[in-house]
Every structure is written in C-alpha cells, then in structure tokens.
Coordinates of C-alpha atoms in Angstrom, one line a residue:
X1 CA 19.6 5.4 -9.7
X2 CA 16.0 6.4 -10.5
X3 CA 13.5 3.8 -10.4
X4 CA 11.5 2.9 -13.5
X5 CA 8.4 3.9 -12.0
X6 CA 10.6 7.7 -11.9
X7 CA 10.8 7.7 -16.0
X8 CA 7.1 7.0 -16.7
X9 CA 5.1 10.0 -16.8
X10 CA 2.5 12.2 -14.2
X11 CA -0.8 10.8 -16.5
X12 CA 0.8 6.9 -17.5
X13 CA 1.3 6.8 -13.7
X14 CA -2.2 7.7 -12.7
X15 CA -3.7 6.0 -15.6
X16 CA -2.3 3.2 -14.1
X17 CA -3.4 3.6 -10.4
X18 CA -6.5 4.2 -11.1
X19 CA -7.4 0.8 -13.1
X20 CA -5.4 -1.0 -9.7
X21 CA -8.2 0.5 -8.3
X22 CA -10.5 -2.0 -10.3
X23 CA -8.7 -5.5 -9.9
X24 CA -8.4 -7.5 -6.4
X25 CA -5.3 -8.5 -4.7
X26 CA -6.0 -11.9 -5.3
X27 CA -5.1 -12.1 -9.4
X28 CA -2.4 -9.8 -8.4
X29 CA -1.0 -12.0 -5.8
X30 CA -1.5 -15.2 -8.2
X31 CA -0.1 -13.1 -11.5
X32 CA 3.1 -12.5 -9.1
X33 CA 3.1 -16.3 -8.3
X34 CA 3.1 -16.9 -12.0
X35 CA 6.3 -14.3 -12.6
X36 CA 7.9 -15.7 -10.1
X37 CA 7.7 -13.6 -7.0
X38 CA 6.2 -15.6 -4.6
X39 CA 7.1 -13.5 -1.8
X40 CA 5.3 -9.7 -2.5
X41 CA 2.4 -9.9 0.4
X42 CA 2.8 -8.2 3.3
X43 CA 2.0 -10.1 6.8
X44 CA -2.0 -11.0 7.9
X45 CA -1.5 -8.0 10.5
X46 CA -1.8 -4.9 8.1
X47 CA -5.6 -4.3 7.7
X48 CA -7.7 -1.1 6.9
X49 CA -8.1 1.6 9.2
X50 CA -10.9 2.3 9.4
X51 CA -12.3 -1.2 8.9
X52 CA -14.4 0.9 5.7
X53 CA -11.5 2.1 4.4
X54 CA -11.1 2.3 0.4
X55 CA -8.6 0.3 -1.3
X56 CA -5.1 1.4 -1.4
X57 CA -3.9 2.1 -4.8
X58 CA -0.2 4.1 -5.4
X59 CA 3.2 4.2 -6.3
X60 CA 5.4 3.6 -2.9
X61 CA 6.7 6.7 -1.2
X62 CA 9.6 5.4 1.5
X63 CA 9.7 6.5 5.3
X64 CA 11.6 5.0 7.8
X65 CA 12.4 5.7 11.8
X66 CA 13.9 4.0 14.8
X67 CA 13.1 4.2 18.6
X68 CA 15.5 6.9 19.9
X69 CA 14.4 8.5 23.1
X70 CA 14.2 12.6 22.5
X71 CA 12.8 15.6 24.4
X72 CA 9.1 16.4 23.2
X73 CA 8.7 19.2 20.5
X74 CA 8.5 17.3 17.1
X75 CA 9.7 15.4 14.8
X76 CA 11.4 17.8 11.7
X77 CA 12.6 15.5 10.3
X78 CA 9.2 13.5 10.3
X79 CA 8.4 17.0 8.7
X80 CA 10.7 17.1 6.5
X81 CA 10.0 13.7 4.4
X82 CA 6.4 14.7 3.9
X83 CA 7.2 17.6 2.2
X84 CA 8.5 15.2 -0.9
X85 CA 5.4 13.4 -1.5
X86 CA 3.6 13.9 -4.8
X87 CA 0.3 13.1 -6.1
X88 CA -1.0 9.5 -6.7
X89 CA 2.3 8.0 -4.3
X90 CA 1.1 5.9 -1.4
X91 CA 3.4 6.8 2.1
X92 CA 5.1 3.8 3.6
X93 CA 6.1 3.2 7.0
X94 CA 9.0 1.2 8.3
X95 CA 10.8 0.8 11.7
X96 CA 11.0 -1.0 14.6
X97 CA 8.3 0.7 16.6
X98 CA 5.8 -0.6 19.1
X99 CA 3.2 0.8 21.0
X100 CA 3.3 3.8 19.5
X101 CA 1.8 5.1 16.3
X102 CA 3.5 6.6 13.4
X103 CA 1.2 9.5 12.8
X104 CA -2.1 10.9 13.3
X105 CA -4.8 13.1 11.9
X106 CA -3.3 16.3 11.0
X107 CA -0.1 14.4 8.9
X108 CA -2.6 12.8 7.3
X109 CA -4.4 15.8 6.2
X110 CA -0.8 18.1 4.7
X111 CA -0.1 13.7 2.8
X112 CA -3.3 13.9 1.6
X113 CA -3.1 17.9 0.3
X114 CA -0.4 17.0 -1.9
X115 CA -1.8 14.5 -3.4
X116 CA -1.1 11.8 -1.4
X117 CA -3.7 9.0 -1.8
X118 CA -2.8 6.5 1.2
X119 CA -0.3 4.6 3.9
X120 CA 1.1 1.6 4.2
X121 CA 2.3 1.4 7.8
X122 CA 4.4 -1.5 9.7
X123 CA 3.5 0.2 13.0
X124 CA 0.8 2.0 14.6
X125 CA -2.0 4.8 13.6
X126 CA -3.8 6.8 16.1
X127 CA -7.0 9.3 14.8
X128 CA -8.8 6.8 13.3
X129 CA -11.8 7.7 13.0
X130 CA -10.2 11.1 11.7
X131 CA -8.7 9.9 9.3
X132 CA -12.0 7.8 8.3
X133 CA -13.7 11.6 7.5
X134 CA -11.0 12.7 5.2
X135 CA -11.1 10.0 3.3
X136 CA -7.5 8.8 3.6
X137 CA -7.0 4.8 3.6
X138 CA -4.2 4.1 6.1
X139 CA -3.4 0.0 6.1
X140 CA -1.9 -0.8 10.0
X141 CA -0.5 -3.4 11.6
X142 CA -2.1 -2.0 14.6
X143 CA -3.9 0.9 16.4
X144 CA -2.6 3.0 19.9
X145 CA -3.3 6.7 21.7
X146 CA 0.6 7.2 22.0
X147 CA 2.3 9.4 20.5
X148 CA 5.7 8.9 18.2
X149 CA 7.8 12.0 19.4
X150 CA 9.8 11.9 21.9
X151 CA 10.1 8.2 21.2
X152 CA 10.5 7.1 17.2
X153 CA 12.7 9.2 14.9
X154 CA 12.3 9.3 10.9
X155 CA 16.0 9.3 10.0
X156 CA 15.8 8.5 6.2
X157 CA 13.3 8.6 3.0
X158 CA 13.0 7.5 -0.4
X159 CA 15.4 4.8 0.3
X160 CA 14.4 0.9 0.3
X161 CA 12.7 0.0 3.4
X162 CA 11.9 -3.4 4.9
X163 CA 7.9 -4.7 5.9
X164 CA 6.9 -8.2 8.1
X165 CA 6.1 -10.3 5.1
X166 CA 3.4 -13.2 4.9
X167 CA 5.7 -15.8 3.3
X168 CA 8.7 -14.5 4.5
X169 CA 9.5 -12.4 7.4
X170 CA 10.4 -9.2 5.5
X171 CA 9.3 -8.3 2.1
X172 CA 11.5 -5.3 0.7
X173 CA 10.1 -2.4 -0.4
X174 CA 11.7 0.3 -2.9
X175 CA 10.5 4.0 -4.2
X176 CA 8.5 3.6 -6.7
X177 CA 7.3 0.3 -6.3
X178 CA 3.6 -0.1 -6.6
X179 CA 1.6 -1.0 -3.4
X180 CA -2.4 -2.1 -3.8
X181 CA -4.2 -3.4 -0.6
X182 CA -8.0 -4.4 0.0
X183 CA -9.9 -6.5 1.5
X184 CA -8.0 -9.3 1.3
X185 CA -4.4 -7.4 2.0
X186 CA -1.4 -5.9 0.5
X187 CA 1.0 -6.7 -1.6
X188 CA 3.8 -4.7 -2.9
X189 CA 4.6 -4.7 -7.2
X190 CA 8.4 -4.3 -8.4
X191 CA 8.7 -0.9 -10.3
X192 CA 10.0 -3.1 -13.1
X193 CA 7.1 -5.3 -14.1
X194 CA 4.0 -3.1 -12.5
X195 CA 2.3 -3.3 -16.5
X196 CA 2.8 -6.5 -16.7
X197 CA 1.2 -8.2 -13.8
X198 CA -1.8 -4.8 -14.2
X199 CA -2.7 -6.3 -17.9
X200 CA -3.0 -10.4 -16.5
X201 CA -4.3 -9.5 -13.1
X202 CA -7.1 -7.5 -15.9
X203 CA -7.4 -10.5 -18.0
X204 CA -8.1 -12.8 -14.8
X205 CA -10.2 -10.3 -13.5
X206 CA -12.2 -10.3 -16.6
X207 CA -12.7 -14.0 -17.3
X208 CA -13.8 -13.7 -13.0
X209 CA -16.3 -11.4 -14.5
X210 CA -18.0 -14.3 -17.2
X211 CA -17.8 -16.8 -14.3
X212 CA -19.6 -15.0 -11.8
X213 CA -22.1 -14.2 -14.7
X214 CA -22.2 -17.7 -15.9
X215 CA -22.7 -18.9 -12.7
X216 CA -25.8 -16.6 -12.3
X217 CA -27.3 -17.6 -14.9
X218 CA -27.6 -21.0 -14.2
X219 CA -24.2 -22.9 -15.4
X220 CA -23.0 -25.0 -12.5
X221 CA -18.9 -25.3 -11.2
X222 CA -18.4 -27.9 -12.6
X223 CA -19.4 -26.5 -16.2
X224 CA -18.1 -23.1 -15.9
X225 CA -14.3 -24.5 -14.8
X226 CA -14.1 -26.6 -17.9
X227 CA -15.4 -23.1 -19.4
X228 CA -13.1 -21.8 -18.5
X229 CA -10.8 -23.3 -16.6
X230 CA -9.0 -22.3 -13.4
X231 CA -8.8 -19.2 -12.1

C-alpha cells in the first residue's frame, strides 16, 4: 500500500521539509503529545555525528539488516537498497548490529548524490570527520571503526522498521514518515499527520519568537506567560 507521503508531489514534499528545518523538535514533540502521539521520540543515545552536523529533516527511506557472518567482499543488498533513494529522503537504518558501523564516507557520498538529505542510524557509523566535510547530517547511536562487511548484512528496505525509543522500548517508522532531528534529539512523525503537526509547530514557534522579543525588551517572565500563556 502506498504511504500518504507518496501521494504528495515532490515540490510540496520539499516545501514541507524546508519548513520543518525552521521549527524545533521540542515544539514538535509538544504538538505530538497534544494530538495523542506521546511515543514518537527516539532514544537519547541518538546524537549528531559530527557534533556540528546540521539538522536532520526528511522523509523516511527505511533499511533493515542483521548480524550475519558472510565472506568479505561487499554487501550487494546494501548497494541495491541505496539505489532506490529519492531526493529529500532520510535513510533510516535499523537492525541488531552492535559494535559495527552500518556505513561510512563512501556510502554517504553515494546517498547524497541521489539527493538523500541525511541518515538516522540505530547502530554505528565511521569516517565521521569526512562525512562532516561532505555536509551530510547523520544521527546515530555510536561511532566505530569496525566495518559491517562480513558481520552485518542488509536484508530488507522500504519496509516498516523499529528503532529504540525515548519513552517506549521501540518506535515504529514506516517508509514515508517524517524524520526531524536537532540538538535536543530525534522524532519521527507519522505521514498521515505531517502537515497538521507542521502547522501547529509553526504556530508555537511564532509565539516563542514573540516571547523572546518581549523578554529582551524588558518584560518579565511572569508578564510574558500571562500574555502568551504556556508554550
């Protein structure tokens, strides 16, 4: 079955993505709570690599793998999976790998060439310095020099995946859901409510901008809260 995101044309999807880059995950998380989606946050271990990486915002392209001993020489399924990536997408890597990287600089370059705008990795990455120089934002659980070849193998892509959660053990991510990450952490937004969440997050952001301006002009916090309410 096609996702909600697949019914939106590319221009509209890119417009939504760019708008999300201007709102904070904190506001989006509050909106999700109010809409009855309290468990969309990912585990605190997910961090930007390098630490100076840009925000992560894009439509989920999912990739799944598992620890599987196999001969050295490459992982053709991983290469096949990456061939399907479209502009504006974030690759979401899931699986049971521990201590090994799911990809490094060269695959990051290949993904960026296809229009990929970043990666979310429930596992490890390597070549952190070089990935940073390519301005390719990655949020992952850890970094490691140990390659996946011979140890961890891709077995599916564009299928629902589960990543470690903040308030629940696992968070389900469907292809076409929206991924947003910044200094505070990472969220996944179900495709069916992406536009609703964005509009409300933009409203909250506008209120916060006004509050900061009033505080800078001398208004006390109590006065600001009385005028604008809790945000």
